[in-house]
Amino acid sequence: MTEKSSGLTRRRMVKGLGATLGAAAFGAALSPLFRSSGMNAAELMQRHYKELTPADKQAVIERLQAEAKEAFGVSISIQDPRPTPQTKFVYAINLSVCNGSGKCVEACHKENNHDRETKQSYIRVLEMPKGTMDMEQGNTTYNHTVPSPDKFYMPVQCQQCDEPPCVDVCPVQATWKEKDGIVVVDYNWCIGCRYCMAACPYHARRFNWKKPYLPAEEINPNQGYLSNRVRPQGVVEKCHFCLHRTREGRLPACLEACPTGARVFGNILDPKSNIRWVLENKRVYVLKEELGTKPSFFYFFDK
Amino acid sequence: MEQAPSDVQSPSTHRVSYPRFLMRAISAATDGSFLFYAWMTGLTAVFLVGVNAWAHQASSGMINTHMTDHVSWGLYIANFTFMVGVAAGGVMMVIPAYLYKDRKMQDVVIIGELLAIAAIVSCLLFVIADLGRPDRFWHMFPGIGRFNFPMSMLTWDVLVLNGYLIINLHVVGYLLYMRFLGRKPNPRWYKPFILLSIVWAVSIHTVTAFLYQGLGGRPFWNSALLAPRFLASAFVSGPAFIILTMIVLRRFGGSRMSDQPMNTLVKIVRVTILINLLMVISELFTEFYAGGAHTSSARYLFFGHGEANALVPWIWSAIVFNIVAAVLFMKPDLVKHTKLLVTACTLAFAGAWIEKGMGLIVPGFIPSTLHEYVEYLPSHLEWRVAAGVVAFGLLVYSASLKVAIPIFRGDMRFEQAPPKETAEK
Ligand code: SF4
């Protein structure tokens, strides 16, 4: 062996050693990934909601129910109610009577199996000085006795826009508007890019920055596939007008919890509904009308 | 036109010479001086720290970032945006080289193209780092996923970024291989792609600006000036980084480069940095002179809002950096003063990084759409992940330069005889 080629071999060996060490270090650096639980092949390969056959859907729901049983030790039931024909849900809030108690915020938190640690909810209530409609004057973190005489209160949640910017921007169609007007998210398809959160003008979307924490005894077992089932980590969620209730003829949890009767909910296509009466007889307005989002959520004053 | 020589070779010889090209490339990329090894090892270490931080984030959730439902994009998307600019800025060498047929520039244009490749790789990694569900990345692939095209601007961005990457890989790969074989490249195989890459460079940054510009609910971004501003700052940061690269290569790589290309780049930055400043002033004038609700983000960014003023030092540093750099670039013989030139380029680059990074993304979310002031500064974890991505980009850049420069200099050639490898110097 000549001197030159032995030098070359040594160099090769050093390089090989370097590459091996590098690869090992890379594997070690990645190791926290493999510790993460809750990942399985079925969930990894699952298709988009709209591509699931009824049998697929059944299998997915059974899997989710079994997983919940294992994680929490309670039996839950996941339904997937579809929109009723001739229905378009609309919400309205009477700002003259809303007293800012935040009962709706709490009810949403419980109904929708939100993370207990972050006190998550789909509703935020703005306390606004009387005499302005400028949201810049609002305050969401008040904690004094309500109502304060010089203030009015404005709860904000998903406005279920007819032109939803969040749906347009989603790169993978993980969120869409259903026939009855409700904008939903497929929690098993969302990639968690949070583009929809940037696009929403109403701060309606929430992200699961971690796996939601829920004590077993506080779980609401009546769950909807596209609504209040316990969300996975790393996906976006939002208000869905309690579709697991409203599509079955019940009222949203926030409405039932409201102590003042400020909230009116119903099918705008039904001429005899309360909501229809409000929209026809009150001077209603929508938030940020200039953006052209066409909300299905209205506000009005009595006097 | 003369007979294109590359067509003469039969495919069977490519079967011999192409693998050898790759082998030589790999060996050149991993051979070098002690300094080179130290640099690459250091970068690898930073990259591994980033990988580890990301693995933690992916397994326990993004709760360890400082992003919130209020400020839902942070350091990752800020860096992504900036890096798109760096990638687009590489084209500022391609234009003089090929549109103006500047021969001296043609000799070094590869630096710009390689920078574009490395920057795009970092961009894509930053997007992945930002995903809540990286395991579902495939949902974005056209065909097997559900690609929301053409509605979602993000799908456009995925297409143009990957397209830009492929175009540049093709051009660089082809030119290097031809030089390696010692043959004249056939213009048919690269000229059209170079022209395409020029248009494409503009498109990547325009589409990236449209990501933000198109959001009606975010007044801070919802400005028609955003895309042109992006381009102007890209044409500052890209060339500035290339100038820095050339200086480093000259100092440590023993590279014989003429001053002329660098001078061209300095001339370009001299103008683009002023255009950029002009547009910033125009934006600020509209924001502050007219007043009203739409100025609250700008007011927060520049002056803070009560206790909330996390970004104020950042943005003022950026303004100072930009102005000082602009003044330095005015100096007619700047190229002759290496220290000043390095300072000017570093300031210009850092200024653009703040302004087009954190200074652009974060105030879009503050105040939030319900006018709440929730502040954001990156967490440790985010800094580690971001450093890892940048280190990987630099690894790609350094290794590819290591291969490309000797080939372009003619030091690394294909030999017909079986390779009598001499140890690299
Ligand atoms: S976070 Fe999910 S729902 Fe929102 S845009 Fe991204 S993929 Fe779509």
XYZ file of C-alpha atoms and ligand atoms in Angstrom:
736
model
C 0.000 0.000 0.000
C 1.415 3.351 -0.903
C 1.557 6.099 1.637
C -0.957 8.186 -0.255
C -3.616 5.513 -0.388
C -3.236 4.603 3.271
C -3.799 8.257 4.100
C -6.892 8.070 1.950
C -8.203 5.009 3.725
C -7.689 6.633 7.069
C -9.569 9.671 5.866
C -12.407 7.444 4.661
C -12.557 5.714 8.007
C -12.711 8.990 9.878
C -15.509 10.157 7.586
C -17.400 6.910 8.072
C -17.033 7.209 11.810
C -18.234 10.817 11.652
C -21.273 9.825 9.615
C -22.148 7.006 12.003
C -21.806 9.229 15.038
C -23.873 11.915 13.320
C -26.655 9.485 12.504
C -26.677 8.151 16.060
C -26.844 11.665 17.487
C -29.674 12.496 15.108
C -31.625 9.470 16.296
C -31.018 10.393 19.911
C -32.109 13.978 19.296
C -35.347 12.767 17.749
C -36.099 10.266 20.508
C -38.738 12.396 22.326
C -40.913 11.858 19.260
C -41.251 8.175 19.856
C -42.345 8.709 23.411
C -45.488 10.484 22.283
C -48.555 8.365 22.787
C -51.898 8.349 21.078
C -50.465 7.809 17.643
C -51.473 4.759 15.690
C -51.495 3.671 12.082
C -55.274 3.881 11.720
C -55.315 7.462 12.881
C -52.283 8.346 10.790
C -53.834 7.047 7.590
C -57.374 8.270 8.222
C -59.022 9.992 5.241
C -60.831 13.315 5.201
C -64.285 13.356 6.786
C -66.031 13.762 3.452
C -64.243 10.744 2.004
C -65.233 8.366 4.783
C -67.820 5.736 3.883
C -70.488 5.057 6.523
C -68.558 1.915 7.463
C -65.302 3.868 7.779
C -67.019 6.439 9.907
C -68.448 3.747 12.145
C -64.999 2.241 12.603
C -63.447 5.629 13.381
C -66.134 6.435 15.937
C -65.739 3.053 17.601
C -62.007 3.563 17.770
C -62.432 7.015 19.332
C -64.909 5.691 21.864
C -62.568 2.878 22.810
C -59.667 5.297 23.134
C -61.717 7.568 25.388
C -62.680 4.593 27.518
C -59.061 3.672 27.907
C -57.896 7.211 28.618
C -60.632 8.311 30.996
C -62.317 5.115 32.100
C -65.744 6.448 31.150
C -68.090 5.414 28.377
C -68.799 8.169 25.960
C -70.992 8.156 22.907
C -70.036 9.964 19.742
C -72.823 10.806 17.308
C -72.550 12.377 13.928
C -75.811 14.234 13.304
C -76.061 15.689 9.799
C -77.759 18.988 8.875
C -81.546 18.902 8.598
C -82.846 20.042 5.199
C -84.512 23.458 5.113
C -82.521 24.631 8.109
C -80.162 27.556 8.478
C -79.139 28.336 12.025
C -78.834 31.939 13.124
C -78.003 33.474 16.481
C -78.812 36.891 17.921
C -77.936 38.585 21.205
C -79.892 41.334 22.890
C -77.230 43.705 24.182
C -79.744 45.673 26.235
C -80.232 42.772 28.602
C -76.911 40.903 28.538
C -75.392 41.583 31.950
C -71.889 40.276 31.373
C -72.159 37.478 33.929
C -70.240 35.113 31.671
C -72.539 32.171 32.372
C -72.439 31.363 28.657
C -68.639 31.244 28.752
C -68.767 28.727 31.581
C -71.496 26.612 30.004
C -69.514 26.422 26.772
C -66.428 25.363 28.706
C -68.307 22.441 30.282
C -70.471 21.405 27.355
C -67.603 21.278 24.915
C -65.072 19.343 26.981
C -62.579 22.176 26.932
C -59.168 21.965 28.520
C -59.628 22.627 32.230
C -56.187 24.091 32.812
C -56.483 26.944 30.336
C -60.203 27.569 31.114
C -60.792 27.471 27.390
C -64.134 28.557 25.926
C -65.425 29.587 22.516
C -66.999 32.741 23.913
C -65.381 35.971 25.033
C -67.404 38.794 26.565
C -66.347 42.366 25.870
C -67.189 45.014 28.424
C -67.799 48.224 26.514
C -68.390 51.792 27.726
C -71.870 52.994 26.879
C -71.823 55.529 24.090
C -69.482 53.758 21.704
C -69.531 50.766 19.397
C -65.784 50.891 18.958
C -64.399 47.493 19.971
C -61.070 49.129 20.699
C -62.705 50.478 23.870
C -63.687 46.964 24.961
C -62.186 44.980 27.785
C -62.373 41.192 28.104
C -60.591 40.776 31.413
C -62.916 42.631 33.773
C -63.528 40.944 37.117
C -65.785 43.188 39.149
C -69.458 42.776 39.985
C -71.620 43.030 36.891
C -73.323 44.823 35.375
C -71.461 48.052 35.823
C -73.933 50.933 35.261
C -71.912 52.791 32.633
C -71.092 49.685 30.625
C -72.723 47.257 28.247
C -71.613 43.706 27.469
C -71.017 42.045 24.147
C -70.334 38.290 23.950
C -68.391 37.280 20.835
C -68.089 33.772 19.460
C -67.901 32.254 15.979
C -70.119 34.301 13.704
C -70.647 31.363 11.302
C -70.029 33.670 8.356
C -71.596 33.012 4.989
C -68.300 34.098 3.450
C -65.920 32.562 5.993
C -62.310 33.692 5.457
C -61.079 30.820 7.633
C -62.502 28.265 5.200
C -60.964 29.938 2.166
C -57.467 29.972 3.592
C -57.267 26.404 4.899
C -54.694 24.644 2.720
C -56.156 21.173 3.250
C -59.921 21.795 3.407
C -59.977 20.681 7.027
C -62.678 23.254 7.770
C -65.844 23.944 5.792
C -69.343 25.359 5.987
C -72.171 22.857 6.281
C -75.633 23.114 4.716
C -77.213 24.496 7.878
C -74.625 27.284 8.028
C -72.316 25.846 10.677
C -68.582 26.032 10.025
C -66.930 22.847 11.282
C -63.411 21.433 11.610
C -62.327 17.857 10.947
C -60.087 17.373 13.978
C -58.541 14.346 12.324
C -57.577 16.197 9.178
C -56.400 19.625 10.392
C -52.629 19.969 10.155
C -52.463 22.755 12.715
C -50.976 25.449 10.481
C -53.197 28.076 12.176
C -53.695 30.047 8.995
C -57.421 30.106 9.767
C -56.702 31.764 13.113
C -54.867 34.549 11.334
C -57.725 34.909 8.873
C -60.607 35.041 11.348
C -61.633 38.631 12.166
C -63.595 37.607 15.289
C -61.036 35.665 17.328
C -63.316 32.643 17.054
C -60.731 29.917 16.609
C -58.745 28.152 19.288
C -55.695 25.952 19.016
C -54.892 22.911 21.135
C -51.427 23.943 22.243
C -51.343 20.711 24.256
C -53.470 17.662 24.880
C -56.594 18.939 26.656
C -56.735 17.988 30.311
C -60.084 16.791 31.679
C -60.848 14.933 34.908
C -62.892 11.825 34.067
C -65.861 12.886 36.160
C -66.173 16.195 34.341
C -66.387 14.767 30.844
C -69.552 15.437 28.920
C -70.224 12.005 27.424
C -72.701 13.205 24.799
C -70.382 14.064 22.017
C -70.486 14.973 18.357
C -67.845 13.936 15.865
C -67.599 17.432 14.390
C -68.281 19.251 17.634
C -67.512 18.609 21.291
C -65.594 15.335 21.341
C -62.293 15.664 23.180
C -59.912 17.238 20.717
C -56.504 15.877 19.819
C -53.386 17.909 20.468
C -52.179 20.279 17.768
C -55.426 21.021 15.936
C -57.761 23.969 15.653
C -61.295 24.068 17.038
C -64.144 26.550 17.154
C -67.764 27.169 18.135
C -70.104 24.856 16.218
C -73.440 26.166 17.555
C -73.528 22.966 19.669
C -74.491 21.010 16.572
C -74.743 17.773 18.539
C -77.646 19.446 20.380
C -79.125 21.844 17.857
C -79.328 19.338 15.027
C -81.356 17.158 17.377
C -83.790 19.963 18.118
C -82.241 21.221 21.344
C -80.767 24.640 22.095
C -77.092 25.619 22.406
C -75.606 25.251 25.885
C -74.718 28.953 26.072
C -78.333 29.922 25.427
C -79.670 27.563 28.083
C -77.206 28.950 30.610
C -77.991 32.616 29.956
C -79.739 34.079 33.038
C -81.181 37.111 31.229
C -82.688 35.638 28.110
C -80.441 37.784 25.952
C -79.751 34.968 23.533
C -82.059 34.015 20.668
C -81.309 31.030 18.458
C -83.187 29.311 15.686
C -83.815 28.384 12.094
C -84.122 31.498 9.997
C -85.954 29.555 7.290
C -88.793 28.818 9.697
C -91.210 31.798 9.431
C -92.636 31.118 12.900
C -89.303 31.035 14.736
C -88.297 33.566 17.396
C -85.147 34.379 15.568
C -87.103 35.287 12.453
C -89.257 37.624 14.521
C -86.190 39.332 16.007
C -84.547 39.828 12.642
C -87.750 41.224 11.158
C -88.671 43.540 14.016
C -85.459 44.714 15.661
C -82.740 46.911 14.292
C -80.004 44.331 14.188
C -76.394 44.747 13.192
C -73.385 42.506 12.565
C -69.774 42.847 13.651
C -67.241 44.258 11.188
C -69.755 44.393 8.370
C -67.234 46.215 6.176
C -65.172 43.027 5.846
C -67.863 41.333 3.798
C -67.867 38.142 5.869
C -71.688 38.054 6.114
C -72.076 36.739 9.661
C -75.035 34.566 10.726
C -74.720 36.171 14.129
C -76.596 39.371 14.987
C -76.657 41.915 17.773
C -79.499 44.239 18.703
C -80.661 46.685 21.368
C -84.157 46.662 22.806
C -84.522 50.345 23.356
C -25.423 28.539 -32.999
C -22.652 26.025 -32.682
C -23.384 22.373 -32.346
C -24.351 21.770 -28.757
C -21.607 19.570 -27.420
C -23.537 18.011 -24.599
C -25.703 16.122 -27.056
C -22.741 14.279 -28.475
C -22.174 12.075 -25.488
C -24.091 8.843 -25.496
C -26.219 8.056 -22.467
C -24.046 5.110 -21.564
C -21.124 7.388 -20.739
C -23.361 9.450 -18.496
C -23.918 6.260 -16.622
C -20.231 6.290 -15.785
C -19.615 9.984 -15.394
C -22.701 11.010 -13.453
C -22.191 8.674 -10.491
C -18.582 9.730 -10.454
C -19.714 13.348 -10.390
C -21.860 12.590 -7.369
C -19.087 10.670 -5.645
C -16.617 13.463 -6.182
C -19.188 15.947 -4.958
C -19.794 14.018 -1.769
C -16.128 13.582 -1.135
C -15.422 17.278 -1.786
C -18.245 18.327 0.481
C -16.793 16.351 3.358
C -13.135 17.203 2.840
C -11.470 20.344 3.971
C -9.308 22.290 6.294
C -9.523 22.174 10.045
C -11.518 25.406 9.972
C -14.020 23.888 7.578
C -14.455 20.823 9.775
C -14.881 23.003 12.843
C -17.516 25.111 11.087
C -19.460 22.097 9.831
C -19.267 20.314 13.172
C -20.488 23.407 14.968
C -23.419 23.746 12.582
C -24.264 20.078 12.969
C -24.304 20.471 16.734
C -26.687 23.441 16.549
C -28.846 21.565 14.079
C -29.082 18.584 16.434
C -30.077 20.838 19.323
C -32.838 22.162 17.092
C -33.973 18.682 16.100
C -34.195 17.717 19.730
C -36.185 20.820 20.642
C -38.560 20.180 17.755
C -39.021 16.558 18.791
C -40.063 17.776 22.234
C -42.459 20.240 20.692
C -43.991 17.637 18.423
C -44.530 15.146 21.226
C -45.761 17.349 24.059
C -47.451 20.021 21.991
C -46.666 23.613 21.179
C -47.475 24.696 24.703
C -43.763 25.273 25.285
C -43.664 27.930 22.639
C -44.862 31.363 23.673
C -47.469 31.487 20.969
C -51.076 31.813 22.100
C -54.564 31.929 20.633
C -53.960 35.671 20.379
C -50.551 35.623 18.744
C -50.867 32.355 16.879
C -47.812 32.774 14.640
C -44.409 33.703 15.976
C -40.716 33.209 15.384
C -41.117 30.318 12.925
C -43.413 32.077 10.505
C -41.417 35.298 10.928
C -38.250 33.500 9.882
C -40.061 31.680 7.127
C -41.168 35.004 5.674
C -37.716 36.479 5.902
C -36.062 33.409 4.369
C -38.382 33.556 1.369
C -36.921 37.022 0.842
C -33.357 35.745 1.045
C -34.190 33.064 -1.502
C -35.770 35.576 -3.854
C -32.832 37.938 -3.355
C -30.421 35.416 -4.852
C -31.902 36.275 -8.223
C -30.213 39.666 -8.073
C -27.086 37.915 -9.316
C -28.921 36.015 -11.993
C -30.349 39.135 -13.619
C -27.034 40.894 -14.258
C -25.365 37.606 -15.162
C -27.809 36.479 -17.793
C -30.023 39.391 -18.778
C -27.100 41.799 -18.992
C -24.605 39.090 -19.986
C -22.113 40.145 -17.333
C -19.397 37.468 -17.796
C -17.700 38.110 -14.491
C -21.015 37.701 -12.741
C -21.665 34.473 -14.618
C -18.581 33.039 -12.941
C -20.008 33.557 -9.476
C -23.758 33.448 -10.087
C -23.771 29.944 -8.639
C -23.378 31.496 -5.171
C -26.738 33.202 -5.536
C -28.406 30.087 -6.849
C -27.053 27.951 -4.050
C -28.186 30.536 -1.539
C -31.673 30.331 -3.025
C -31.667 26.558 -2.617
C -30.449 26.660 0.982
C -32.920 29.410 1.894
C -35.871 27.523 0.408
C -34.870 24.400 2.300
C -34.932 26.462 5.505
C -38.301 27.944 4.562
C -39.846 24.529 4.150
C -38.377 23.397 7.456
C -39.775 26.479 9.188
C -43.245 25.655 7.864
C -42.957 22.105 9.172
C -41.683 23.373 12.522
C -44.783 25.532 12.791
C -47.294 22.739 12.156
C -49.307 21.461 15.090
C -49.575 18.075 13.360
C -46.403 17.428 11.389
C -47.516 13.797 11.105
C -50.312 14.959 8.814
C -48.002 16.803 6.491
C -49.106 14.576 3.626
C -52.587 16.108 3.719
C -50.998 18.977 1.816
C -49.691 16.852 -1.072
C -51.721 17.334 -4.214
C -53.228 14.025 -5.252
C -53.153 12.081 -2.008
C -54.217 14.859 0.333
C -56.874 17.505 -0.206
C -55.152 20.462 -1.715
C -57.321 23.573 -1.382
C -56.152 25.066 -4.654
C -56.649 27.786 -5.859
C -58.582 29.186 -2.898
C -55.897 29.009 -0.239
C -52.860 31.225 -0.714
C -50.879 28.750 1.336
C -51.303 26.112 -1.373
C -49.996 28.625 -3.901
C -47.040 29.210 -1.660
C -46.325 25.499 -1.364
C -46.349 25.241 -5.160
C -44.187 28.263 -5.907
C -41.640 27.482 -3.193
C -41.179 23.901 -4.314
C -41.152 25.008 -7.934
C -38.420 27.513 -7.202
C -36.430 24.862 -5.407
C -36.699 22.457 -8.329
C -35.811 25.083 -10.958
C -32.727 26.129 -9.047
C -31.674 22.554 -8.365
C -31.952 21.819 -12.056
C -29.973 24.861 -13.196
C -27.249 24.426 -10.602
C -27.007 20.682 -11.075
C -26.838 20.947 -14.847
C -24.240 23.705 -14.951
C -22.039 22.012 -12.376
C -22.179 18.675 -14.147
C -21.264 20.233 -17.473
C -18.360 22.106 -15.940
C -17.286 18.915 -14.261
C -17.226 17.188 -17.637
C -15.343 20.194 -18.965
C -17.959 20.858 -21.604
C -19.834 23.911 -22.725
C -23.346 23.824 -21.289
C -26.101 23.679 -23.855
C -28.142 26.892 -23.515
C -31.301 24.982 -24.373
C -30.990 23.125 -21.093
C -30.518 26.060 -18.817
C -31.348 29.415 -20.421
C -35.143 28.988 -20.347
C -34.961 27.814 -16.761
C -32.878 30.789 -15.763
C -35.395 33.174 -17.274
C -38.136 31.247 -15.531
C -36.283 31.438 -12.233
C -36.202 35.235 -12.470
C -39.967 35.476 -12.806
C -40.369 32.756 -10.240
C -38.225 34.567 -7.680
C -40.603 37.494 -7.833
C -43.559 35.143 -7.537
C -42.380 33.404 -4.372
C -42.159 36.618 -2.502
C -45.305 38.082 -3.943
C -47.328 35.003 -3.051
C -45.832 34.982 0.436
C -46.893 38.603 0.854
C -50.374 37.693 -0.383
C -50.627 35.187 2.496
C -50.851 38.165 4.840
C -52.009 40.909 2.554
C -55.240 39.083 1.718
C -56.511 38.910 5.287
C -59.170 41.579 5.729
C -59.373 41.027 9.466
C -55.737 42.066 10.023
C -55.439 45.751 9.128
C -51.696 45.812 9.758
C -51.107 43.400 6.870
C -54.042 44.363 4.733
C -52.064 46.863 2.654
C -51.428 46.864 -1.081
C -47.857 47.973 -0.409
C -46.938 44.767 1.362
C -45.840 42.741 -1.686
C -43.641 45.505 -3.159
C -42.140 46.127 0.267
C -41.352 42.441 0.576
C -39.552 42.474 -2.746
C -37.561 45.594 -1.960
C -36.309 44.163 1.310
C -35.602 40.800 -0.345
C -33.360 42.593 -2.803
C -31.502 44.031 0.161
C -31.098 40.944 2.322
C -30.262 38.481 -0.479
C -27.444 40.481 -2.101
C -26.133 41.584 1.311
C -25.763 37.957 2.324
C -24.106 37.075 -0.964
C -21.569 39.871 -0.509
C -20.786 38.521 2.948
C -20.372 35.031 1.486
C -17.938 36.325 -1.129
C -15.881 38.059 1.515
C -15.706 34.884 3.579
C -14.808 32.783 0.549
C -12.061 35.193 -0.375
C -10.638 35.198 3.097
C -10.862 31.503 3.975
C -11.555 29.674 0.764
C -8.594 31.118 -1.118
C -11.038 31.958 -3.847
C -9.779 34.169 -6.683
C -12.689 36.427 -7.368
C -12.665 39.749 -9.107
C -14.156 42.774 -7.416
C -16.529 43.456 -10.208
C -19.474 41.192 -9.264
C -19.315 42.418 -5.706
C -19.363 45.958 -6.945
C -22.472 45.239 -8.992
C -24.173 43.836 -5.922
C -23.214 46.857 -3.849
C -24.734 49.081 -6.522
C -27.937 47.060 -6.396
C -28.243 47.232 -2.616
C -27.461 50.946 -2.694
C -30.703 51.458 -4.604
C -32.960 48.755 -3.156
C -32.245 49.759 0.434
C -33.420 53.289 -0.367
C -36.542 52.041 -2.132
C -37.282 49.911 0.903
C -36.879 52.854 3.266
C -39.063 55.001 1.058
C -41.861 52.450 1.173
C -41.571 52.115 4.936
C -41.912 55.872 5.248
C -44.920 55.888 2.951
C -46.621 53.193 5.046
C -45.859 54.959 8.285
C -47.136 58.246 6.958
C -50.475 56.665 6.040
C -50.671 54.934 9.395
C -49.850 57.865 11.613
C -51.036 60.928 9.735
C -54.557 59.665 9.164
C -54.819 58.038 12.585
C -57.861 55.974 13.544
C -58.331 52.394 14.578
C -56.196 50.928 11.834
C -53.048 52.387 13.317
C -53.195 50.530 16.618
C -50.787 47.771 15.502
C -48.269 50.256 14.134
C -48.606 52.353 17.253
C -48.008 49.269 19.386
C -45.004 48.257 17.286
C -43.252 51.611 17.398
C -44.345 53.103 20.687
C -45.928 50.325 22.696
C -49.318 50.333 24.358
C -49.140 51.115 28.061
C -47.145 48.335 29.679
C -47.102 46.335 26.480
C -44.025 47.324 24.509
C -42.039 44.168 23.820
C -41.406 44.980 20.178
C -40.373 48.607 20.563
C -36.624 47.953 21.010
C -36.672 45.508 18.095
C -38.224 47.785 15.568
C -36.146 50.812 16.487
C -32.987 48.734 16.191
C -34.164 47.707 12.743
C -34.791 51.312 11.757
C -31.378 52.403 12.984
C -29.694 49.431 11.257
C -31.432 50.209 7.993
C -30.577 53.884 8.051
C -26.936 53.370 8.996
C -26.611 50.677 6.336
C -28.223 52.933 3.738
C -25.750 55.698 4.557
C -22.779 53.315 4.418
C -23.888 51.968 1.066
C -23.786 55.527 -0.295
C -20.002 55.478 -0.015
C -18.800 55.251 -3.619
C -15.775 52.996 -3.006
C -17.337 50.839 -0.324
C -16.014 47.640 -1.938
C -12.458 48.683 -1.166
C -13.165 48.935 2.567
C -13.857 45.393 3.611
C -14.604 46.200 7.247
C -17.104 48.885 6.374
C -18.652 46.668 3.747
C -19.087 43.831 6.221
C -20.670 46.227 8.697
C -23.020 47.647 6.098
C -24.126 44.223 4.872
C -24.576 42.839 8.373
C -26.668 45.822 9.419
C -28.778 45.677 6.278
C -29.322 41.952 6.733
C -30.174 42.243 10.427
C -32.447 45.200 9.766
C -34.400 43.263 7.155
C -34.536 40.230 9.430
C -36.276 42.189 12.168
C -38.468 44.267 9.912
C -39.645 41.461 7.661
C -39.632 38.896 10.443
C -40.874 39.584 13.927
C -41.592 43.218 13.076
C -44.070 42.186 10.435
C -45.682 39.003 11.736
C -46.174 39.697 15.421
C -47.867 43.148 15.262
C -50.388 41.651 12.835
C -51.788 39.890 15.911
C -51.445 42.759 18.391
C -53.956 44.023 19.223
C -55.988 40.912 18.485
C -59.124 41.031 16.373
C -61.071 41.755 19.559
C -58.544 44.498 20.387
C -56.821 42.719 23.227
C -53.139 43.350 23.819
C -51.480 40.005 24.453
C -47.749 40.183 23.884
C -45.363 37.691 22.416
C -41.656 37.057 22.582
C -40.224 33.703 21.481
C -39.518 31.038 24.095
C -36.238 29.186 24.524
C -37.629 26.226 22.682
C -38.569 28.375 19.721
C -35.105 29.918 19.566
C -33.537 26.472 19.633
C -35.740 25.137 16.858
C -35.168 28.248 14.749
C -31.399 28.076 15.274
C -31.489 24.429 14.226
C -33.292 25.240 10.992
C -30.921 28.067 10.160
C -27.947 25.830 10.946
C -29.285 23.230 8.553
C -29.676 25.860 5.856
C -26.089 26.950 6.420
C -24.926 23.329 6.272
C -26.583 22.910 2.889
C -25.132 26.209 1.719
C -21.585 25.521 2.937
C -21.419 21.969 1.633
C -22.769 22.923 -1.766
C -20.402 25.863 -2.072
C -17.575 23.541 -1.133
C -18.450 21.391 -4.126
C -19.400 24.110 -6.565
C -16.436 26.426 -6.259
C -13.669 24.006 -7.272
C -15.806 22.797 -10.155
C -16.387 26.330 -11.364
C -12.712 27.125 -10.952
C -11.907 24.089 -13.049
C -10.006 22.358 -10.240
C -12.346 19.442 -10.103
C -12.731 17.657 -13.399
C -13.900 14.399 -14.724
C -10.960 12.248 -15.823
C -11.496 9.594 -18.432
C -9.031 7.251 -16.780
C -10.255 5.470 -13.647
C -9.975 7.978 -10.860
C -6.493 8.241 -9.488
C -7.700 10.155 -6.512
C -5.175 12.470 -5.058
C -5.947 13.539 -1.574
C -7.552 16.940 -1.549
C -5.373 19.737 -0.409
S -55.162 25.133 11.336
Fe -56.322 23.390 10.542
S -58.326 24.205 9.993
Fe -56.969 25.957 10.291
S -56.196 26.444 8.254
Fe -54.676 25.067 9.166
S -55.330 22.998 8.576
Fe -57.065 24.366 8.166
